[in-house]
C-alpha atoms as an extended CHARMM CRD file, in Angstrom:
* protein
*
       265  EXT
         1         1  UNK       CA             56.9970000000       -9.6080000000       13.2280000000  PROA      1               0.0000000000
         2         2  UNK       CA             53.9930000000       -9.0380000000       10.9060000000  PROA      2               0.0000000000
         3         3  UNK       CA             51.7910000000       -9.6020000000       14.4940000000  PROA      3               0.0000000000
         4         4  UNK       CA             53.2720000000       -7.1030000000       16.0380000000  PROA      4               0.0000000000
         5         5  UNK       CA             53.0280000000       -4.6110000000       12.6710000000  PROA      5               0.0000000000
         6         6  UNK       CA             49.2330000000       -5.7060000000       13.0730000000  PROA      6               0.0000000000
         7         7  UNK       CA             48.5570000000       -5.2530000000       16.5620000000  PROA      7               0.0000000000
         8         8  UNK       CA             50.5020000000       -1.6450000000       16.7370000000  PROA      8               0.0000000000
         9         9  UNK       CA             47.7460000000       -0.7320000000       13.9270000000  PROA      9               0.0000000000
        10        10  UNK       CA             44.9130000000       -2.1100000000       15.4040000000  PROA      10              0.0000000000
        11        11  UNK       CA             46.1890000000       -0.1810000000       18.1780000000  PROA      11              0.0000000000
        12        12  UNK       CA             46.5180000000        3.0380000000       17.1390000000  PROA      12              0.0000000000
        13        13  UNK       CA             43.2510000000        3.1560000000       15.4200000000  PROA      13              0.0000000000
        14        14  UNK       CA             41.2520000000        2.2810000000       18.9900000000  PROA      14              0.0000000000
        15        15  UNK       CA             43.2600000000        5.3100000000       20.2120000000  PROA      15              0.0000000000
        16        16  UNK       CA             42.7680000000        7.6000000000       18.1620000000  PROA      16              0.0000000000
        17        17  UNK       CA             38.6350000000        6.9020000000       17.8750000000  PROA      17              0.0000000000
        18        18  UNK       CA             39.0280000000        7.2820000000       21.8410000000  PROA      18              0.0000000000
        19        19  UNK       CA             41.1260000000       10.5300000000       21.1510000000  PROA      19              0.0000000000
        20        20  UNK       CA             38.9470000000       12.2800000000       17.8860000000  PROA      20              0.0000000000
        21        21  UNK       CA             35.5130000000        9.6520000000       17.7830000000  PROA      21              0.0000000000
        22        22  UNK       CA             34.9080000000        8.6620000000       13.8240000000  PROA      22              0.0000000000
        23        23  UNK       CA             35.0880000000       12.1760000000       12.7700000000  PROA      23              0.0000000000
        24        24  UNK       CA             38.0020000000       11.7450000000       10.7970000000  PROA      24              0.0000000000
        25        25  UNK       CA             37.8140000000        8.3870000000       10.1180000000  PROA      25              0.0000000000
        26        26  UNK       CA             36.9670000000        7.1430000000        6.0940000000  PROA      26              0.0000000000
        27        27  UNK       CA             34.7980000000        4.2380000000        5.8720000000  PROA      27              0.0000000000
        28        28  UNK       CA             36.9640000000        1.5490000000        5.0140000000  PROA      28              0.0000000000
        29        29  UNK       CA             38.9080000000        2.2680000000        8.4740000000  PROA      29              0.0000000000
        30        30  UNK       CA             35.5650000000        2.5180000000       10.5240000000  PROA      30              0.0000000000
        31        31  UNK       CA             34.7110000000       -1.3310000000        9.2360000000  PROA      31              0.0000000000
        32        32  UNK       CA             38.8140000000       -2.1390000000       10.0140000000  PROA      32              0.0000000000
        33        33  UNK       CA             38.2430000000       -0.9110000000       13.3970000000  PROA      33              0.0000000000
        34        34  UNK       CA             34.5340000000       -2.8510000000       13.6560000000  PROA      34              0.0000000000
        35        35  UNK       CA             36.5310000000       -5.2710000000       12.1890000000  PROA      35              0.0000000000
        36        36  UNK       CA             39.6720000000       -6.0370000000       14.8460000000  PROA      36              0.0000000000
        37        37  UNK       CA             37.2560000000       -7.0370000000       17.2820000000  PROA      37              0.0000000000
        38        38  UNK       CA             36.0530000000      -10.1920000000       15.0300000000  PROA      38              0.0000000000
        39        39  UNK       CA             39.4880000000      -11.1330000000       13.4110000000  PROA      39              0.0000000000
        40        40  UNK       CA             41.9010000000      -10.7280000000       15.9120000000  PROA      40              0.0000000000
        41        41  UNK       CA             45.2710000000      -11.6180000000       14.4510000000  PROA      41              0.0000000000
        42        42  UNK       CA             44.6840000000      -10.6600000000       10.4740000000  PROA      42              0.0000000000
        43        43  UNK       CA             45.4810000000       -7.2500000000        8.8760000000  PROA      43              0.0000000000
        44        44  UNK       CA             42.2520000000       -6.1870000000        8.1750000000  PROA      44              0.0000000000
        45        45  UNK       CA             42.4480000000       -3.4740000000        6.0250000000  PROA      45              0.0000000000
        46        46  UNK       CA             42.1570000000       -5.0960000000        2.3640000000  PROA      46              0.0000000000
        47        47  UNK       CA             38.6800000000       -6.8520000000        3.9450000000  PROA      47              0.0000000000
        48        48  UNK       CA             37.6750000000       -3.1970000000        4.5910000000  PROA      48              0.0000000000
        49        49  UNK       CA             38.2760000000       -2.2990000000        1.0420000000  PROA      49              0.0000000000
        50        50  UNK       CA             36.7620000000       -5.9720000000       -0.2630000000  PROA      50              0.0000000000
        51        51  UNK       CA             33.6550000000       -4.7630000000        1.5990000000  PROA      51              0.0000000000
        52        52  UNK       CA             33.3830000000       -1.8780000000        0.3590000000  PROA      52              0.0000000000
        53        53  UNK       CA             34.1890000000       -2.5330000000       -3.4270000000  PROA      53              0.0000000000
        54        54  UNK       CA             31.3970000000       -5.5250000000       -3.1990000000  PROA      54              0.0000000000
        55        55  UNK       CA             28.8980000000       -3.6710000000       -1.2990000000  PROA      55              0.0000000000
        56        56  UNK       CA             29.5570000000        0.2120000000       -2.7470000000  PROA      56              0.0000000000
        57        57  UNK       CA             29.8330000000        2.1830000000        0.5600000000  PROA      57              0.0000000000
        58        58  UNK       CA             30.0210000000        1.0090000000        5.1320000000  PROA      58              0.0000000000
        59        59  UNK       CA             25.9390000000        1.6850000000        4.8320000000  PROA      59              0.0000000000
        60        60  UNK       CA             26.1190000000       -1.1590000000        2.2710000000  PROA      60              0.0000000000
        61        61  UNK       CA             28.2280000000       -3.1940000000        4.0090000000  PROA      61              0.0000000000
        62        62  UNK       CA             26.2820000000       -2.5690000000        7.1670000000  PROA      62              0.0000000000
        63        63  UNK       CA             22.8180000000       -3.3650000000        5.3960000000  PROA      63              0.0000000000
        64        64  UNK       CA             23.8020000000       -6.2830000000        3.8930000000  PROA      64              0.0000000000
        65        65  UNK       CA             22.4630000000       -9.4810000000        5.8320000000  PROA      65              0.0000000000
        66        66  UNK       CA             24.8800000000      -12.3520000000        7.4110000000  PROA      66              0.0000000000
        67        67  UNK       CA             24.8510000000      -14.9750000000        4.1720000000  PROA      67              0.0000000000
        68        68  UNK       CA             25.7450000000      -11.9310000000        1.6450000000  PROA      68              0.0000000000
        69        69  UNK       CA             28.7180000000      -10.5290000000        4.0760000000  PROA      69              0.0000000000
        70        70  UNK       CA             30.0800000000      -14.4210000000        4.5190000000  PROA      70              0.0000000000
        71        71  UNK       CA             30.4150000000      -14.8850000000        0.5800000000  PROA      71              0.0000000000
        72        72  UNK       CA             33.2070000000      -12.4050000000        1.1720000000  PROA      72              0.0000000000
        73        73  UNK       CA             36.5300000000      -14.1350000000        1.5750000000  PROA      73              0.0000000000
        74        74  UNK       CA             37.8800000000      -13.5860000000        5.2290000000  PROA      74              0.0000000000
        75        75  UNK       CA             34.4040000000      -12.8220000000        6.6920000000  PROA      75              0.0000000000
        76        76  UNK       CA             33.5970000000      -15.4330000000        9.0390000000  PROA      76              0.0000000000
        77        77  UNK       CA             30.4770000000      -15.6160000000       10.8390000000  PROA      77              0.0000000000
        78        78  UNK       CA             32.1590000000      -13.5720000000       13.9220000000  PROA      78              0.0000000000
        79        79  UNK       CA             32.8800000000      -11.0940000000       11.3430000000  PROA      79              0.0000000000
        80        80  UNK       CA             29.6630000000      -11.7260000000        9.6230000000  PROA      80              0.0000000000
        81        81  UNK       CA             27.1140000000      -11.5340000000       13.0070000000  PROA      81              0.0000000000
        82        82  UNK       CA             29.3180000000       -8.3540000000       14.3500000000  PROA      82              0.0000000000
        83        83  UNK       CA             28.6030000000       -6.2500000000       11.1540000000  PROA      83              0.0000000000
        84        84  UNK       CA             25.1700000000       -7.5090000000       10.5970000000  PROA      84              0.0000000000
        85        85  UNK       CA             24.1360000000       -6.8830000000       14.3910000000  PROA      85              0.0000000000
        86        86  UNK       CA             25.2850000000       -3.0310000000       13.7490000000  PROA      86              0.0000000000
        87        87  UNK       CA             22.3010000000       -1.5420000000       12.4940000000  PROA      87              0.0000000000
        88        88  UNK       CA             19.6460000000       -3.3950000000       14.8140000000  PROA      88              0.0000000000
        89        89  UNK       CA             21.8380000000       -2.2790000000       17.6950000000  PROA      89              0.0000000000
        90        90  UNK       CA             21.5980000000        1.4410000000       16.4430000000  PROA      90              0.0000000000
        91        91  UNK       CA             17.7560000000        1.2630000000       16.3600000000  PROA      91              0.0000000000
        92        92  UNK       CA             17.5020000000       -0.1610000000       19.3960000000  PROA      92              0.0000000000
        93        93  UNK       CA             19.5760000000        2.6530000000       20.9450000000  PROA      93              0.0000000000
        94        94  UNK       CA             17.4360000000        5.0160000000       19.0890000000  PROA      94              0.0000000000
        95        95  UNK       CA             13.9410000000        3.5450000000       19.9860000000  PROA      95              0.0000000000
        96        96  UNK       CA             15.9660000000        3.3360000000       24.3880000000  PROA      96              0.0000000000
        97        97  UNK       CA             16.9260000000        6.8450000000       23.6130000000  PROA      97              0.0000000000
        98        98  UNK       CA             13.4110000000        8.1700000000       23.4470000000  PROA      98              0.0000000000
        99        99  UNK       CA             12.0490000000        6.5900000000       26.3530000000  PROA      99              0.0000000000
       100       100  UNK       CA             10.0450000000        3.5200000000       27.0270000000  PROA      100             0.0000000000
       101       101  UNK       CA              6.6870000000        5.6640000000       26.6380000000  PROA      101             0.0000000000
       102       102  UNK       CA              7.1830000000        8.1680000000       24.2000000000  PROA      102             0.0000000000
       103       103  UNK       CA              4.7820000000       10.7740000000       23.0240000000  PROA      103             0.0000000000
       104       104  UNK       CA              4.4530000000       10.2070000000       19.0720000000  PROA      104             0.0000000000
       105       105  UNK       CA              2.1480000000       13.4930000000       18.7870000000  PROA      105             0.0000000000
       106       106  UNK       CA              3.4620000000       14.3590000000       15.0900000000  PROA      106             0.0000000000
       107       107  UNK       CA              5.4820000000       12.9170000000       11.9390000000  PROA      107             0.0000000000
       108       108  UNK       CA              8.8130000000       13.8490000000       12.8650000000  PROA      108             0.0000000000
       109       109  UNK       CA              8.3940000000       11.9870000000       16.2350000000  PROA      109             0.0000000000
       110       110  UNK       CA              6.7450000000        8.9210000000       14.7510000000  PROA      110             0.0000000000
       111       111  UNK       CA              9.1250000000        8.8230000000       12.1040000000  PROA      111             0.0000000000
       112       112  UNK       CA             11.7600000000        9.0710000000       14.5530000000  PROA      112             0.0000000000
       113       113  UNK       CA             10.3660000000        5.9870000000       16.7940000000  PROA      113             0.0000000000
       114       114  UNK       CA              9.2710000000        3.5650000000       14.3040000000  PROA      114             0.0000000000
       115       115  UNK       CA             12.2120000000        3.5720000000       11.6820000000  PROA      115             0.0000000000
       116       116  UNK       CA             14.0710000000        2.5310000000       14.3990000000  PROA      116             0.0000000000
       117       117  UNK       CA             12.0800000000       -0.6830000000       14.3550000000  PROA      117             0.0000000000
       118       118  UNK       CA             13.2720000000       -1.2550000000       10.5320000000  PROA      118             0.0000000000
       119       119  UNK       CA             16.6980000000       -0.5620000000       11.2190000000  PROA      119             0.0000000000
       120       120  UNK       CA             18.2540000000       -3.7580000000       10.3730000000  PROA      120             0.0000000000
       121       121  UNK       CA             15.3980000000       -5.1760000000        7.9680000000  PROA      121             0.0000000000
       122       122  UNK       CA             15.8770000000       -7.3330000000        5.3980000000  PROA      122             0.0000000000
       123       123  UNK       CA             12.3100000000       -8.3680000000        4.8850000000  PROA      123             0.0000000000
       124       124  UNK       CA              8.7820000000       -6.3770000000        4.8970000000  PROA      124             0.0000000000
       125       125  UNK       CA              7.5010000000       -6.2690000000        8.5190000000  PROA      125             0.0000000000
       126       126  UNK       CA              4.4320000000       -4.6310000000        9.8150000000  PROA      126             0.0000000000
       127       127  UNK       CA              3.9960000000       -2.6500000000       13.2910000000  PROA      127             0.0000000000
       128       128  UNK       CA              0.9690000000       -1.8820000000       15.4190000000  PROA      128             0.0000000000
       129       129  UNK       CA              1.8450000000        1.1910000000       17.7050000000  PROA      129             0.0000000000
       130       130  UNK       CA             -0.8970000000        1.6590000000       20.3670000000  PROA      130             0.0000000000
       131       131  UNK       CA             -0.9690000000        5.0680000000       21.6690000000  PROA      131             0.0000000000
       132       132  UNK       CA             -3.0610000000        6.9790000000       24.6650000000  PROA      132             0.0000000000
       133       133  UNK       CA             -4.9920000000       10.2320000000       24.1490000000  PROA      133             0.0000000000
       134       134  UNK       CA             -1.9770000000       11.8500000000       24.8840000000  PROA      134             0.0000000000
       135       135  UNK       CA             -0.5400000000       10.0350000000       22.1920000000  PROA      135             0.0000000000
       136       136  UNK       CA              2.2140000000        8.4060000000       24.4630000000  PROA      136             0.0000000000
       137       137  UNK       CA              2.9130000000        4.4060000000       23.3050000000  PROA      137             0.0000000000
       138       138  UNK       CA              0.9910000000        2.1800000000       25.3750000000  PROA      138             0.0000000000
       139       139  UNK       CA              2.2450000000       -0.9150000000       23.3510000000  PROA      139             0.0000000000
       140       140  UNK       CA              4.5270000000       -2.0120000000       19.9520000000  PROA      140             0.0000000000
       141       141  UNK       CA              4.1190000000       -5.1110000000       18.5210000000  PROA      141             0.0000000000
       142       142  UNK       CA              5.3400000000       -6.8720000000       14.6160000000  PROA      142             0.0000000000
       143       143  UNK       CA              2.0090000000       -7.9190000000       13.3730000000  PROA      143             0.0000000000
       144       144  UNK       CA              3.5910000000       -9.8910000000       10.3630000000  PROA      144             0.0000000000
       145       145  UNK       CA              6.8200000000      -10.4040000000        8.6330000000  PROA      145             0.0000000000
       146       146  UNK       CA              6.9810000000      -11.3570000000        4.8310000000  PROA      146             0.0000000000
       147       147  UNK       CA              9.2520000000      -12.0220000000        2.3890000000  PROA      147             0.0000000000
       148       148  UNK       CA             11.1250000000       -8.4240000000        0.7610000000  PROA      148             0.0000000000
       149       149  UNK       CA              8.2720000000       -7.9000000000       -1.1550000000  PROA      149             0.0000000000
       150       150  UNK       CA              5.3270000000       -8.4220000000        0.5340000000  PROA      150             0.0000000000
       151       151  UNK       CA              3.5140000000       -8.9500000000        4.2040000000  PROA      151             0.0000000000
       152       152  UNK       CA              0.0350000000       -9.7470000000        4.7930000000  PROA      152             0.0000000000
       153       153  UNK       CA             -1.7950000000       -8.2650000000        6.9570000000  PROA      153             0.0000000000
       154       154  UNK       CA             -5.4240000000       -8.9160000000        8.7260000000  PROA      154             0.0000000000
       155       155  UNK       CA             -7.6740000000       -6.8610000000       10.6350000000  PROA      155             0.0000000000
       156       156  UNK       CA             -8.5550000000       -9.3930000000       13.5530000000  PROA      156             0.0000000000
       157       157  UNK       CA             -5.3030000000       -9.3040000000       15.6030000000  PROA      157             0.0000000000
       158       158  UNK       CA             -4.8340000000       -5.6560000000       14.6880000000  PROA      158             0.0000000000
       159       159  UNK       CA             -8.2970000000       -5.2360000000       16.6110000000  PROA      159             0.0000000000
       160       160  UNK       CA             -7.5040000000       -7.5230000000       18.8290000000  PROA      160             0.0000000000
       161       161  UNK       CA             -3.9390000000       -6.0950000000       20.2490000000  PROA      161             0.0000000000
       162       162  UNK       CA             -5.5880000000       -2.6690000000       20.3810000000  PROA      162             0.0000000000
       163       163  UNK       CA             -8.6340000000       -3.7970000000       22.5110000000  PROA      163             0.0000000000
       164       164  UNK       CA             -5.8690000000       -5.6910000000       25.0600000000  PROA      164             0.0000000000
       165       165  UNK       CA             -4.0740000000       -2.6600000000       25.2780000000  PROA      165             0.0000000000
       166       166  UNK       CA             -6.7300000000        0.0400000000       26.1180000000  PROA      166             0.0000000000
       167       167  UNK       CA             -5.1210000000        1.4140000000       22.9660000000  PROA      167             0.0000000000
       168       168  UNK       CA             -7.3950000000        5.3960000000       22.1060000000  PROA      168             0.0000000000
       169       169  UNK       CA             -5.2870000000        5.2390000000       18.5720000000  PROA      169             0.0000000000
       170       170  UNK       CA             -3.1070000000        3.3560000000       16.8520000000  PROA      170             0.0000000000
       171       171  UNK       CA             -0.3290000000        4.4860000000       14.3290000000  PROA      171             0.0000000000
       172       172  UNK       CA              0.9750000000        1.7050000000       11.5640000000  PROA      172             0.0000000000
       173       173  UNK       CA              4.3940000000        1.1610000000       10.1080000000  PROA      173             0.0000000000
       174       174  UNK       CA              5.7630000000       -1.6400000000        7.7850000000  PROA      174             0.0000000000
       175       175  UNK       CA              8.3950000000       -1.4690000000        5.3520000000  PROA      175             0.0000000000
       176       176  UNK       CA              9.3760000000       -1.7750000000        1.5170000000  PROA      176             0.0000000000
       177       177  UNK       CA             13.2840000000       -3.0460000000        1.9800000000  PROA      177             0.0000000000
       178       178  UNK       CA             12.6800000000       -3.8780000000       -2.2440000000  PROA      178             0.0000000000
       179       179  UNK       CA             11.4230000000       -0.6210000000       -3.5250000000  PROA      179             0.0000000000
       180       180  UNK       CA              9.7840000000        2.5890000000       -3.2320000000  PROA      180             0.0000000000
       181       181  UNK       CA              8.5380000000        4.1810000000        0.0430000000  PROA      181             0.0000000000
       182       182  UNK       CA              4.7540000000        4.9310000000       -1.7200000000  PROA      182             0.0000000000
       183       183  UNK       CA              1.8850000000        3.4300000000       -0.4360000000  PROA      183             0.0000000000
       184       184  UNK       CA              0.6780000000        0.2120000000       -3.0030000000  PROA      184             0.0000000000
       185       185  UNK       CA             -3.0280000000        0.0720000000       -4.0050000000  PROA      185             0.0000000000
       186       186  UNK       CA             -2.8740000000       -3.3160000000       -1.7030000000  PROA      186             0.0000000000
       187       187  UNK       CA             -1.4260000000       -0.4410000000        1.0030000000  PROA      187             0.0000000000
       188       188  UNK       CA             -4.3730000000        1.6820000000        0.6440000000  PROA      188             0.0000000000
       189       189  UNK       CA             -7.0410000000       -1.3000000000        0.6380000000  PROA      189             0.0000000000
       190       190  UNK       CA             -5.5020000000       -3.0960000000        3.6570000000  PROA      190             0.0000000000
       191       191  UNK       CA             -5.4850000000        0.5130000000        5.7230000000  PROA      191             0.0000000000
       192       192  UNK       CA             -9.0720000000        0.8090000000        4.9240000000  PROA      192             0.0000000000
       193       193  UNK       CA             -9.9460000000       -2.1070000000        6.3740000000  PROA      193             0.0000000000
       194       194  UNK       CA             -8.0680000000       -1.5460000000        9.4470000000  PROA      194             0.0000000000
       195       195  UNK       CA            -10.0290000000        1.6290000000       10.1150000000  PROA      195             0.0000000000
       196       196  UNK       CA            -13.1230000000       -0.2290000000        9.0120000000  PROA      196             0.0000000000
       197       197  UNK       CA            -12.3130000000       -2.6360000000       11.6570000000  PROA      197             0.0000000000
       198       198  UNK       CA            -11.7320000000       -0.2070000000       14.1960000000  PROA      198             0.0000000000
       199       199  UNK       CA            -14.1970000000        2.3800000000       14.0230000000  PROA      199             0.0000000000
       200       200  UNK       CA            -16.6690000000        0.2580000000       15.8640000000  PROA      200             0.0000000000
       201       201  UNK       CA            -14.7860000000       -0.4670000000       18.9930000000  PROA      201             0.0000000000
       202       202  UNK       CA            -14.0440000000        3.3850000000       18.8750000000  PROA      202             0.0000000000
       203       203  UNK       CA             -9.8640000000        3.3750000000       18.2910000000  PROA      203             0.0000000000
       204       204  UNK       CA             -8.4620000000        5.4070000000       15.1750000000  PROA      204             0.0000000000
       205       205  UNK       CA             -5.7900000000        5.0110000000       12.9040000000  PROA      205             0.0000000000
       206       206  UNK       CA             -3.8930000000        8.2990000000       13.2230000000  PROA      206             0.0000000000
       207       207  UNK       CA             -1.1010000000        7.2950000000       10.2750000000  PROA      207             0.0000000000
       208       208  UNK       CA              0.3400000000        4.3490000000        8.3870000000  PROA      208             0.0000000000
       209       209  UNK       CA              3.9490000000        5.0840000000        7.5980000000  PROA      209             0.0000000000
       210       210  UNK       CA              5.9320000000        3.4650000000        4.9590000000  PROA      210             0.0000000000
       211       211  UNK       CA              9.1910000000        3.3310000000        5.1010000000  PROA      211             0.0000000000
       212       212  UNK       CA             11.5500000000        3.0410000000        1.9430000000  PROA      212             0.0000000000
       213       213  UNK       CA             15.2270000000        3.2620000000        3.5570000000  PROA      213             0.0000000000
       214       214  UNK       CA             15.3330000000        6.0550000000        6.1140000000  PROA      214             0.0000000000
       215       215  UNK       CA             12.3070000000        7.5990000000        4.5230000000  PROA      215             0.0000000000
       216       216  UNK       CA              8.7400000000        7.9770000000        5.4800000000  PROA      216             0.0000000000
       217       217  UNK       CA              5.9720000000        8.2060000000        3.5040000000  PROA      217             0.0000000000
       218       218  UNK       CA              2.8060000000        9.1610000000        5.5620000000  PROA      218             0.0000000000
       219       219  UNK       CA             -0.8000000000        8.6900000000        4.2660000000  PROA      219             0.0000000000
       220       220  UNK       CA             -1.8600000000       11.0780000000        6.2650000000  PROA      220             0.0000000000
       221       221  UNK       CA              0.4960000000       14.5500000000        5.1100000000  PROA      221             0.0000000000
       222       222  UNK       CA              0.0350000000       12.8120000000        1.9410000000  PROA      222             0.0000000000
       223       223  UNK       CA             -3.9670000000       12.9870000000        2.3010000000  PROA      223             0.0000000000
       224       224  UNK       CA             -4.0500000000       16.9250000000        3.5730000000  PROA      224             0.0000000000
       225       225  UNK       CA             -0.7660000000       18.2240000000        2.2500000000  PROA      225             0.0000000000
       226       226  UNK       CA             -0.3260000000       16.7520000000       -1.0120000000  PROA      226             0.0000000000
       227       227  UNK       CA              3.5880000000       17.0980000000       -1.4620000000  PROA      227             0.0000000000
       228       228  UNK       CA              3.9890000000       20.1520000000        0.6070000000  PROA      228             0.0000000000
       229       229  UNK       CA              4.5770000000       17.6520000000        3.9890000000  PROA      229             0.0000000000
       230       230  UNK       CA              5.8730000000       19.7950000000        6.6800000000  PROA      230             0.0000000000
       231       231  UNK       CA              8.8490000000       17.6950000000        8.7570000000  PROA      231             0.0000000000
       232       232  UNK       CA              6.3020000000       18.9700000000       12.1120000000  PROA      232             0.0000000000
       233       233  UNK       CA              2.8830000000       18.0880000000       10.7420000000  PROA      233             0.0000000000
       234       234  UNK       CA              0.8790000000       17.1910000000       14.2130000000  PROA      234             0.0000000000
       235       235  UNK       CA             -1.5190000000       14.2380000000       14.8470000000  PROA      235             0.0000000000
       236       236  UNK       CA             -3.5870000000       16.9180000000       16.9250000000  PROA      236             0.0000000000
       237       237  UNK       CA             -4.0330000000       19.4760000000       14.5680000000  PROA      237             0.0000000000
       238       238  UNK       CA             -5.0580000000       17.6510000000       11.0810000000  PROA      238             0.0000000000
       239       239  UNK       CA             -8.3580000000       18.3910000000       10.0300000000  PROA      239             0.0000000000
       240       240  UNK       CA            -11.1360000000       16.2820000000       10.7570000000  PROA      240             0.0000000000
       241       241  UNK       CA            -12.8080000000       16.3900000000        7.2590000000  PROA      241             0.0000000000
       242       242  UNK       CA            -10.9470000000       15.8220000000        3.8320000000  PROA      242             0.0000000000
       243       243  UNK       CA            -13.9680000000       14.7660000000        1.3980000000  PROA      243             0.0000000000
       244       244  UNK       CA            -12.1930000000       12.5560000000       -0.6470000000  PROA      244             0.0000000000
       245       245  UNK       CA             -9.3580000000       14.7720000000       -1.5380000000  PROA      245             0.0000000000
       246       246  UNK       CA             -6.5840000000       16.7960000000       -0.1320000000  PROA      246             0.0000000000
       247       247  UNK       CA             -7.8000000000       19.2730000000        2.4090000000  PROA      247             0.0000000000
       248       248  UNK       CA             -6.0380000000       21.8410000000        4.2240000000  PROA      248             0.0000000000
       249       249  UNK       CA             -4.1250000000       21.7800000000        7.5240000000  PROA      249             0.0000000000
       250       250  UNK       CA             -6.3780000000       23.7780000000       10.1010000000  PROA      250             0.0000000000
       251       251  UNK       CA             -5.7420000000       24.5370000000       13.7600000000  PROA      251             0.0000000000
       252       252  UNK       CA             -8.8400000000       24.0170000000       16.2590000000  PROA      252             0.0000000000
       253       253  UNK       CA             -9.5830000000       23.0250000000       19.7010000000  PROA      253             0.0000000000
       254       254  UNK       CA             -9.0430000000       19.1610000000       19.8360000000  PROA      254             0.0000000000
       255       255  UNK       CA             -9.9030000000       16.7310000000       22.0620000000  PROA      255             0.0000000000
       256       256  UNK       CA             -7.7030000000       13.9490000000       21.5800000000  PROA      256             0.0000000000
       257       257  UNK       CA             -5.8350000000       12.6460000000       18.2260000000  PROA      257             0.0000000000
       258       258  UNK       CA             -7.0310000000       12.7290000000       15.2730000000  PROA      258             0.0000000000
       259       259  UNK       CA             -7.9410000000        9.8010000000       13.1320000000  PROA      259             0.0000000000
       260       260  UNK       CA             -7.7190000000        8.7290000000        9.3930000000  PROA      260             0.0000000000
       261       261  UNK       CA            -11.0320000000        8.1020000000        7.6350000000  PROA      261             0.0000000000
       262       262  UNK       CA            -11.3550000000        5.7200000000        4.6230000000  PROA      262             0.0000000000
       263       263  UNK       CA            -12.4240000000        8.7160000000        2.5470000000  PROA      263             0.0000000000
       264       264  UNK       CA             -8.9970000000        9.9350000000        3.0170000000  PROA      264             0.0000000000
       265       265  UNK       CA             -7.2510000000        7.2430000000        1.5070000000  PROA      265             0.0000000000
């Protein structure tokens, strides 16, 4: 009897996503519904609210990696693997949505491409994003992963991955899952040896984002715009000199992107 009970539920909450989509749906019921496809013949719905008392709200529960979710009782690893896959499968569909060669010619766009690559993260990683004069991505790669609170980094395969992919720029991402989304003073040092170690083989560093959450911090609005970072600042139109302080945003003819100098960090 109680099946039956469970499977008319489980049923009516498939239709009526397929009738109204998650609109009206509160959290605990969007992780009952993720949930019916792991545990198939359980009432779900105090898990939902377990989840969500232990983790505070579905983006907790969503965040949280496989061992945390399984110290939950009723969360198997089915359960565990299905919830925990969610938010690496919605950056992936992100990063497919934009296309396999994007053009990453300002913040919103880069912010856009590579916080899809932390969706999911439970550790620091750091990403080399090659890009073409155009600014289109050539190539992605995770340089390093570390532990959640730090990632070392070194300017030899950074070099080397941009030389073996004709890269005319590169833009760099890594993460801080355990704190803020500012730049460290070991952030600043290791992105002025990067563009140290490029400058001679002629391939700029146009950014290094760092992402806290869903937020970016760029080093370079930071550099020329001070807190005043407009959502569309572009890669093309930065200016060229800031002597060791913020400058100011000017438009000019421009050849290609422009790069971040060591003076400017």
């Amino acid at each position: 009897m109680d099946e039956n009970v469970h499977a008319g539920h489980r049923a009516r909450l498939r239709e009526r996503f397929l009738r109204e989509g998650l609109d009206g749906f509160s959290e605990h019921e969007v992780l009952e519904l993720l949930l019916t496809y792991a545990i198939p013949y359980k009432d779900v719905n105090p898990l939902a609210h377990a989840l969500i008392a232990r983790f505070g709200s579905l983006a907790g529960v969503l965040e949280a990696d496989a061992a945390e979710l399984r110290q939950v009782s009723g969360i198997g690893e089915n359960a565990a693997v299905l919830l925990s896959l969610m938010p690496a499968l919605l950056g992936r569909y992100q990063k497919s949505a934009m296309g396999e060669r994007p053009i990453l010619s300002n913040f919103a766009q880069a912010q856009t491409f590579c916080g899809a690559l932390f969706f999911g993260a439970h550790d620091e990683r750091f990403y080399i994003v090659c890009l073409d004069k155009s600014a289109r991505v050539i190539h992605t790669e995770m340089l390093h992963r570390g532990t959640i609170d730090e990632v070392a980094v070194y300017p030899r395969p950074v070099v080397e991955i941009a030389l073996r992919h004709h890269a005319h720029a590169v833009l760099l991402a890594h993460n801080h899952p355990g704190g803020i989304g500012e730049p460290s003073q070991e952030d600043y040092q290791a992105t002025r040896a990067l563009v140290a170690a490029l400058r001679p083989v002629g391939i700029g560093v146009v950014d290094h984002l760092i992402f806290s959450g869903a937020k970016a911090h760029s080093m370079t609005m930071h550099s020329e715009c001070g807190d005043e970072q407009p959502e569309e600042f572009s890669y093309f139109m930065r200016s060229r000199q800031v002597p060791g302080r913020r400058g100011a945003l000017r438009e000019g003819p421009q050849d290609g992107l422009v790069s971040l100098s060591e003076r400017e960090l």
